[in-house]
mmCIF file of C-alpha atoms in Angstrom:
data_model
loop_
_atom_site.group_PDB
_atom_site.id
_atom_site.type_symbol
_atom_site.label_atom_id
_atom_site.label_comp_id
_atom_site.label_asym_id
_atom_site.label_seq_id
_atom_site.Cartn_x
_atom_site.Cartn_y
_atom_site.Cartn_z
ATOM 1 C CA UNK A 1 228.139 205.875 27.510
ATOM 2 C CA UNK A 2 231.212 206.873 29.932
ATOM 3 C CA UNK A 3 229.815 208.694 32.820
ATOM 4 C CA UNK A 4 231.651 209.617 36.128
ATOM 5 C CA UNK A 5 228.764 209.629 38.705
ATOM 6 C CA UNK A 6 227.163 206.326 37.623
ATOM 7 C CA UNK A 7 223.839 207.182 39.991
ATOM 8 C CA UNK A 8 223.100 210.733 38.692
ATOM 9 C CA UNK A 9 223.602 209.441 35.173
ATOM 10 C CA UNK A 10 221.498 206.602 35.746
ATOM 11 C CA UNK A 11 218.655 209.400 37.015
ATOM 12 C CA UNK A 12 218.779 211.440 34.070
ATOM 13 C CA UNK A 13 218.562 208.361 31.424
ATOM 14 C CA UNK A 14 215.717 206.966 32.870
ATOM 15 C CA UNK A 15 214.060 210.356 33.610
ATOM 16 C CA UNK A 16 215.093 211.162 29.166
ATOM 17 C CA UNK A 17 213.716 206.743 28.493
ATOM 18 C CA UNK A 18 210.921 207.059 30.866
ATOM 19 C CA UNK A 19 212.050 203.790 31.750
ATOM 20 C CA UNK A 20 213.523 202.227 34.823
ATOM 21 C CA UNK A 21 216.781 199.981 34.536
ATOM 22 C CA UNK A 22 217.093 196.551 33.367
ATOM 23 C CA UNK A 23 220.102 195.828 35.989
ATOM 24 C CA UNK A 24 222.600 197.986 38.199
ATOM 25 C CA UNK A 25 225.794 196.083 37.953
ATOM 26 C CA UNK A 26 229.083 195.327 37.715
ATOM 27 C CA UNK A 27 232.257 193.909 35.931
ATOM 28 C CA UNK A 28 234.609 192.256 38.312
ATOM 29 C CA UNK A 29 237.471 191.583 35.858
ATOM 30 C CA UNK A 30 236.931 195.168 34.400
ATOM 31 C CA UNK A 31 236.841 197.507 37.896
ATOM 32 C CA UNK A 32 233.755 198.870 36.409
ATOM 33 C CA UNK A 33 229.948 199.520 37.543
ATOM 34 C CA UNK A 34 227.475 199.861 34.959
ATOM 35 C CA UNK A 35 223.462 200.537 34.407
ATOM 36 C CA UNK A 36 221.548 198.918 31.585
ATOM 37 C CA UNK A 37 218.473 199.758 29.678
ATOM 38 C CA UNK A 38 217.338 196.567 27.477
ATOM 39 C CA UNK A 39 215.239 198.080 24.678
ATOM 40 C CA UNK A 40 213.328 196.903 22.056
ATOM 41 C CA UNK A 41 216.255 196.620 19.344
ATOM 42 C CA UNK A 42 219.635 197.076 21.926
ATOM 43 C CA UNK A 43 220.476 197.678 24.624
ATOM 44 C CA UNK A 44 221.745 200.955 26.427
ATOM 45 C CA UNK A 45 224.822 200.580 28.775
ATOM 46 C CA UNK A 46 226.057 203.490 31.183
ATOM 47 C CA UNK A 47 229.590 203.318 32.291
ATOM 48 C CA UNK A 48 231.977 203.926 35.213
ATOM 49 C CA UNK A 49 235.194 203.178 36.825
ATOM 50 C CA UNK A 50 234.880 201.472 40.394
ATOM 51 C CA UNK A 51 236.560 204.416 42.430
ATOM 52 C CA UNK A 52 240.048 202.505 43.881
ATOM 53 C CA UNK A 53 240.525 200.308 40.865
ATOM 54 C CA UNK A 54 243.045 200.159 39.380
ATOM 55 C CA UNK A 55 241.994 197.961 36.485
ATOM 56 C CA UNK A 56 239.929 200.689 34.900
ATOM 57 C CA UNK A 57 242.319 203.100 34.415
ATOM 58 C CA UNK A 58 242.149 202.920 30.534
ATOM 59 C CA UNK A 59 238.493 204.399 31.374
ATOM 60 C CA UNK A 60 239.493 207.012 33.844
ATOM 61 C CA UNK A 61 241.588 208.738 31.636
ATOM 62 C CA UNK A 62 239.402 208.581 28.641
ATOM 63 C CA UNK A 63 236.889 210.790 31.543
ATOM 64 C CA UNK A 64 239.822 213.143 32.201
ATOM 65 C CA UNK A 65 240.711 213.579 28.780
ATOM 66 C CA UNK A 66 237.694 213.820 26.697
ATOM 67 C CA UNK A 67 235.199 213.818 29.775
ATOM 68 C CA UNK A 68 231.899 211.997 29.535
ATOM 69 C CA UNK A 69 230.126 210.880 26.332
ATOM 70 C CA UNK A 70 229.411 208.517 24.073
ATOM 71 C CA UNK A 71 232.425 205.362 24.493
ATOM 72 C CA UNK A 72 231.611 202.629 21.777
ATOM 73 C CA UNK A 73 230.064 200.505 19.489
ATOM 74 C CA UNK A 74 229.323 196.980 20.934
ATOM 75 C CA UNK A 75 227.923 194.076 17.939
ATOM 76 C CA UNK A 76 226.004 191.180 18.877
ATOM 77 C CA UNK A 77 227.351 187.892 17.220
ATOM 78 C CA UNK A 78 226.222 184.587 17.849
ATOM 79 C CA UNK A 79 229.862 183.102 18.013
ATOM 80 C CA UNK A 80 232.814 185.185 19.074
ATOM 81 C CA UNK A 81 235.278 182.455 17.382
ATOM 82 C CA UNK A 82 233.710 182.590 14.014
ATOM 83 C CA UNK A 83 233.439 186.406 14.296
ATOM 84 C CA UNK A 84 237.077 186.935 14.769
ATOM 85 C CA UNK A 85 237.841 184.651 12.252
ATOM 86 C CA UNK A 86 235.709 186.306 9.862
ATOM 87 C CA UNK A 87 237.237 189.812 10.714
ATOM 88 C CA UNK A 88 240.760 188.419 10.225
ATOM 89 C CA UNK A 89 239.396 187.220 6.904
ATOM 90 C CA UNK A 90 238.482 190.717 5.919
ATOM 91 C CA UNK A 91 242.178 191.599 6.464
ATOM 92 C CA UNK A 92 241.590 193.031 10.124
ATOM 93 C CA UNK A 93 243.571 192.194 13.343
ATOM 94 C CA UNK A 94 240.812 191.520 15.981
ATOM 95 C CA UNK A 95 241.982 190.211 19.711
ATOM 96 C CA UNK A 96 240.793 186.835 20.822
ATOM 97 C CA UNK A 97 237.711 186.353 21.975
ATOM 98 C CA UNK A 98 237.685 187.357 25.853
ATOM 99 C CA UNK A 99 236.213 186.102 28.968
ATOM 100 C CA UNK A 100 234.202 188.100 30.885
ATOM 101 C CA UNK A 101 231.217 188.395 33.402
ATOM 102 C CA UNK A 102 228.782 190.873 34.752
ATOM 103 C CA UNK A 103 227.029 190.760 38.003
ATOM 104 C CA UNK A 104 223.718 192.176 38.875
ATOM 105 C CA UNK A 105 224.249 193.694 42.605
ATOM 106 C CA UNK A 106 220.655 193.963 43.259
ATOM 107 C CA UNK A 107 219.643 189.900 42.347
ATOM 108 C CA UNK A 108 223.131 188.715 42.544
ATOM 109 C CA UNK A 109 222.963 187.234 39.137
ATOM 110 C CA UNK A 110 225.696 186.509 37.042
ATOM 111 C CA UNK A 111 225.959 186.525 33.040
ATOM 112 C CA UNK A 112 228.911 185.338 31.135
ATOM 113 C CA UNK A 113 230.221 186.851 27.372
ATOM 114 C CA UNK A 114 233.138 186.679 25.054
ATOM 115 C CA UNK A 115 234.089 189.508 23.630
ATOM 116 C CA UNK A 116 236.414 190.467 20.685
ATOM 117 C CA UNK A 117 237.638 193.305 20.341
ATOM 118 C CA UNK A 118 239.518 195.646 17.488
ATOM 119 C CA UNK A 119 242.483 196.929 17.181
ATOM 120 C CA UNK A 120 241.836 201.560 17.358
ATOM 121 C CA UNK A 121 244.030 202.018 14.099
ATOM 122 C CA UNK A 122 241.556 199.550 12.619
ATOM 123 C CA UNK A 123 238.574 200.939 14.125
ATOM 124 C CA UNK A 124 239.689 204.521 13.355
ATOM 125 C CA UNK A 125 240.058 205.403 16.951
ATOM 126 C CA UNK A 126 236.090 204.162 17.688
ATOM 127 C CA UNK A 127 235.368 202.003 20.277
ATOM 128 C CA UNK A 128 233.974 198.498 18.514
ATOM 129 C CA UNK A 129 233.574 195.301 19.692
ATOM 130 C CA UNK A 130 231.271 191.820 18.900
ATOM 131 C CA UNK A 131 229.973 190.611 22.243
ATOM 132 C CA UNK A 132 228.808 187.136 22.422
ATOM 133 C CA UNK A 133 226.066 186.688 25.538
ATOM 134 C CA UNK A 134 226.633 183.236 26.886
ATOM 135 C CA UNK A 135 223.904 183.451 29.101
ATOM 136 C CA UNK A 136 220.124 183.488 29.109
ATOM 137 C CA UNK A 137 218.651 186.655 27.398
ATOM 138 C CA UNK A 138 216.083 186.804 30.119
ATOM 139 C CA UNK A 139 218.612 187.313 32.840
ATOM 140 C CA UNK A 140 218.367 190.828 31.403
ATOM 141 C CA UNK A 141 214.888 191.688 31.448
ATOM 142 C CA UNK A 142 213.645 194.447 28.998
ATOM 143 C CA UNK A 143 213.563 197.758 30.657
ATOM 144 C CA UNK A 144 210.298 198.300 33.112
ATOM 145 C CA UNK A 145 208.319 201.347 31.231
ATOM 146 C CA UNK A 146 207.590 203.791 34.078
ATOM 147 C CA UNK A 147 205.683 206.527 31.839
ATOM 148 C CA UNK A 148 202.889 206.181 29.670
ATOM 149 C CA UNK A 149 203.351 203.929 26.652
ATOM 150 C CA UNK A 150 203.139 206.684 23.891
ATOM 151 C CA UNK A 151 205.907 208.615 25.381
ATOM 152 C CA UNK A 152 208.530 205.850 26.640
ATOM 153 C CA UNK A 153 211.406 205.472 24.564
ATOM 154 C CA UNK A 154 211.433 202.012 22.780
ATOM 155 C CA UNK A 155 213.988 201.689 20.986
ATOM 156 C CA UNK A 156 217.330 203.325 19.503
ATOM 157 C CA UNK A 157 217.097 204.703 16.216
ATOM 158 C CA UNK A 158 220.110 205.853 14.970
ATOM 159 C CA UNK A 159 223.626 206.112 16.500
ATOM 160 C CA UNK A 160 225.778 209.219 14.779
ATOM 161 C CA UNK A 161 229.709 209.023 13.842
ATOM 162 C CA UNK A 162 231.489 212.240 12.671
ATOM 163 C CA UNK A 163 234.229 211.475 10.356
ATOM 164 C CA UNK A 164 236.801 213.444 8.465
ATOM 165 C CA UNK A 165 236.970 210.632 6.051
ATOM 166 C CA UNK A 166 233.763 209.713 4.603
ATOM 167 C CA UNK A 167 235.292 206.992 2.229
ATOM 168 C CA UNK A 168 237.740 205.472 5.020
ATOM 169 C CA UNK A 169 234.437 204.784 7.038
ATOM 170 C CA UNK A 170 232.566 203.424 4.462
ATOM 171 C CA UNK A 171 235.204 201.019 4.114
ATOM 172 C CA UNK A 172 235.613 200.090 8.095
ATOM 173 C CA UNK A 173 231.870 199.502 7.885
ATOM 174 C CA UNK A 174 230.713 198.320 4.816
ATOM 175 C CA UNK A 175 233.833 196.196 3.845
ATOM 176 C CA UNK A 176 235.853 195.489 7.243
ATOM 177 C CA UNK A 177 232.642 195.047 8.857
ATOM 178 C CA UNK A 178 229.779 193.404 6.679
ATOM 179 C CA UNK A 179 227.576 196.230 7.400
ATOM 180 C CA UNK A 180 224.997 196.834 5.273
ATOM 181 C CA UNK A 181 224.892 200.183 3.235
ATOM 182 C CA UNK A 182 221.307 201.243 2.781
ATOM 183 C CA UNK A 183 222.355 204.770 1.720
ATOM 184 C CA UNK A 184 225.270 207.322 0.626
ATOM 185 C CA UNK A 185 223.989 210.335 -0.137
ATOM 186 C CA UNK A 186 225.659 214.406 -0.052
ATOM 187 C CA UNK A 187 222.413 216.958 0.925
ATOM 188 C CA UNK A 188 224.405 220.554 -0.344
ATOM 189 C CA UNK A 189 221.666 222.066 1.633
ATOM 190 C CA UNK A 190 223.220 220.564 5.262
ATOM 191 C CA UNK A 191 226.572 220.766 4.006
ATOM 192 C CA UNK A 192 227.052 216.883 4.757
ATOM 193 C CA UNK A 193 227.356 213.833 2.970
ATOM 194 C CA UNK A 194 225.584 210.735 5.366
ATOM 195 C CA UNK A 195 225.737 207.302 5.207
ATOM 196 C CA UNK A 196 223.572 204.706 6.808
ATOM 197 C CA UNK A 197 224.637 201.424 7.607
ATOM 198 C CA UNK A 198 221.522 199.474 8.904
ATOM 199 C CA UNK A 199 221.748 196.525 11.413
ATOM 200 C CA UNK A 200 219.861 195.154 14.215
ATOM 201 C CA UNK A 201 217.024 197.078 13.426
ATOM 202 C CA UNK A 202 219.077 200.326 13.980
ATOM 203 C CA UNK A 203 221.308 202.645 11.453
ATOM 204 C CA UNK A 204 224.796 203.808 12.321
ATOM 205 C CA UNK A 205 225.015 206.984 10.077
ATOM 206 C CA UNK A 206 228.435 208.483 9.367
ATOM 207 C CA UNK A 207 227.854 211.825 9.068
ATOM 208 C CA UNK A 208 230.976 213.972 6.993
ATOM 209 C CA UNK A 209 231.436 217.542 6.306
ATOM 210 C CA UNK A 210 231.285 218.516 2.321
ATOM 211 C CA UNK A 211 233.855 221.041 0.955
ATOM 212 C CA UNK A 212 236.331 220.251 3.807
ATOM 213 C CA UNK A 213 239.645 218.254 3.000
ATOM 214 C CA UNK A 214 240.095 214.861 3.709
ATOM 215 C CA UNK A 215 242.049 214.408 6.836
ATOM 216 C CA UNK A 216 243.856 210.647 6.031
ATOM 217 C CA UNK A 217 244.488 208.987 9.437
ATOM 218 C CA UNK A 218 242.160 210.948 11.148
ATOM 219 C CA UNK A 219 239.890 209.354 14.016
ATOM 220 C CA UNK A 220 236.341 209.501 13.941
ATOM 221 C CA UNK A 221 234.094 210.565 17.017
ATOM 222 C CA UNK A 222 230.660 208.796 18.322
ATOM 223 C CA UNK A 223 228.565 212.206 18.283
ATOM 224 C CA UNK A 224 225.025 210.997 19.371
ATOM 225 C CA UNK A 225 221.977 208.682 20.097
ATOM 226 C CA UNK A 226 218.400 209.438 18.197
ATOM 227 C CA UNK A 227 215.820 207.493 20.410
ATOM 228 C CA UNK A 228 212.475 206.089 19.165
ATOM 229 C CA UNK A 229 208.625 207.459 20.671
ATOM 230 C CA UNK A 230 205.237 206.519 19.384
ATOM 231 C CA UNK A 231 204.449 210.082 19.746
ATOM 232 C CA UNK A 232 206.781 212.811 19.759
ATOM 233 C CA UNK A 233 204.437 215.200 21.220
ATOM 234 C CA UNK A 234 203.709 213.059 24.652
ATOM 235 C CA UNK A 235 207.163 212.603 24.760
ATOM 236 C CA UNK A 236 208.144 215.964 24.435
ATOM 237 C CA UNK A 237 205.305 216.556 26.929
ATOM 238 C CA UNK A 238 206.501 214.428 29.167
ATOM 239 C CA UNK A 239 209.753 215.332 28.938
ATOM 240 C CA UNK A 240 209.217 219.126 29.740
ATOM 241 C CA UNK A 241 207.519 217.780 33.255
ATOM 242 C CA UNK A 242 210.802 216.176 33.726
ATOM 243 C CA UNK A 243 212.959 219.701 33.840
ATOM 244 C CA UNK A 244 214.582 218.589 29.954
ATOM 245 C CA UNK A 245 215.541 221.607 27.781
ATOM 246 C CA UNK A 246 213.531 220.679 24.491
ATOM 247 C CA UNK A 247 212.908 221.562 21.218
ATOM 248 C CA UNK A 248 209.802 222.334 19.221
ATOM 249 C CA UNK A 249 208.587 219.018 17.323
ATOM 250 C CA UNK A 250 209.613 219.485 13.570
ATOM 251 C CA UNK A 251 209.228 217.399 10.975
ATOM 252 C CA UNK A 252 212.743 215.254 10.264
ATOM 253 C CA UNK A 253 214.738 214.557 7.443
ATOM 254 C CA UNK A 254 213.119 210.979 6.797
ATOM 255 C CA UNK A 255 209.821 211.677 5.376
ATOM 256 C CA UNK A 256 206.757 210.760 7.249
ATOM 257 C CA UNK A 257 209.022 211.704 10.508
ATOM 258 C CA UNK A 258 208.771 214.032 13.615
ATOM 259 C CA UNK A 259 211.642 214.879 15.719
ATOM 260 C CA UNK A 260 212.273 217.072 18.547
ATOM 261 C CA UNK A 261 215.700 217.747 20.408
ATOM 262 C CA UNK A 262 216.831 217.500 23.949
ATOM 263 C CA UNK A 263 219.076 220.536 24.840
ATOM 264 C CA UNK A 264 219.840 219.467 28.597
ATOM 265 C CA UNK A 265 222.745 217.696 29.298
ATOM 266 C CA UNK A 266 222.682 214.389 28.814
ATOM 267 C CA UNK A 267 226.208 213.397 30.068
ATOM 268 C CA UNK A 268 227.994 214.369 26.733
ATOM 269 C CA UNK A 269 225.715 212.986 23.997
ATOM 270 C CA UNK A 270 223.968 214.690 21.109
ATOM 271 C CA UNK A 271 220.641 213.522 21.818
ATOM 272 C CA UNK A 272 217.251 213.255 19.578
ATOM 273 C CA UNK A 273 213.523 211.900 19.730
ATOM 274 C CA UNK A 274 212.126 210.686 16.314
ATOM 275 C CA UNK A 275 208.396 209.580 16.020
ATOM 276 C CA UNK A 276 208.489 206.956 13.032
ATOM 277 C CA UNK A 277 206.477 207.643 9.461
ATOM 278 C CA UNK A 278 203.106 205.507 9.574
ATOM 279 C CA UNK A 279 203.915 202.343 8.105
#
């Protein structure tokens, strides 16, 4: 998530999480500071251009332009070689695998990852990159639960895309990708056709307008994050003691599921609670 005041940002997503942050850090070959929540399935990363560098200026202007929001889609892979050479197999055009390193400011530790990165035109103007952690997985601890346990975010449940081209994404995801499809489907009754990819424990739904034309060549957006409570109604509880603008619980689309949404700004991102059907 690009944010411009990296502290006030970091304040409202652990007010929404009711968690505190894994690490406040930084990139030192990016120019950037960021704030990370480890969850139970991902992890959540807040991010912001140092003020004089110049090295983030790719960042800045994405701020200026399209102000803050939702920024990209990062994959875990277990070797950043083999990935790329996988996604040049699939016909893409994926960078090398890059260096890089983050540093924790508070504990001073460092963590190493290669990263590989696609091309926008082949990403359809989406953010998305594998990220290989070279380090330790415990050098990012999970993120310390500061609110009760029923009403802490664990987890992310679903990240949305808005496309204009719902078969161009199913091909970037499904094919170009290796995602798995677990679901195409048009509901006439929201005017959408959705698909959900699922991996990681998480879905990426691509969520496309029926009855409008296709728009070839058009980008797609990242529209929003739909977090994961035990109980939607501590949560919601909870998160009306905070000062959060939220909804009524309601039951959700999935069956077996309650949802609720948060109408306060959350630096740019659609943003939803979803209490999981009893297994």
């Amino acid at each position: 998530v690009a944010v411009r005041d990296l502290t006030a940002a970091a304040r409202t997503y652990s007010a929404l999480l009711g968690r505190s942050p894994s690490c406040r850090g930084e990139h030192p070959g990016l120019g950037t500071n960021n704030v990370l929540y480890r969850l139970d399935n991902t992890y959540l990363e807040l991010l912001s251009p140092q003020p004089e560098s110049r090295i983030a200026e790719g960042l800045r202007a994405q701020l200026e332009e399209k102000g803050e929001g939702l920024l990209g889609l990062a994959f875990g892979t277990g070797d950043a070689d083999l990935c790329r050479a996988s996604l040049l197999e699939r016909g893409l055009h994926p960078a090398a695998p890059r260096e890089g390193l983050a540093r924790d400011l508070d504990s001073g530790v460092v963590r190493e990852y290669q990263s590989v990165l696609l091309p926008p035109d082949e990403s359809r103007g989406v953010l998305v990159f594998a990220i290989q952690h070279l380090s330790p997985p415990e050098l990012l601890p999970p993120a310390p639960r500061a609110a009760s346990a029923a009403s802490a975010v664990t987890g992310v449940d679903h990240v949305v895309v808005r496309t204009a081209d719902a078969e161009a994404a199913k091909q970037l995801y499904g094919q170009d990708l290796g995602i798995r499809l677990a679901l195409d489907r048009s509901f006439e009754q929201w005017g959408a056709r959705l698909l959900f990819f699922r991996i990681g424990g998480l879905t990426i739904e691509i969520a496309a307008s029926l009855g409008e034309e296709v728009e070839p060549g058009a980008a797609d957006s990242l529209w929003g994050i739909a977090y994961r409570v035990p109980d939607a109604d501590a949560a919601r509880e909870r998160l009306t003691a905070e000062g959060f603008d939220v909804s009524e619980v309601r039951r959700g689309r999935k069956p077996g599921t309650r949802v609720f949404t948060i109408r306060s700004e959350t630096h740019g991102v659609a943003t939803l609670c979803l209490e999981a059907a009893p297994k």
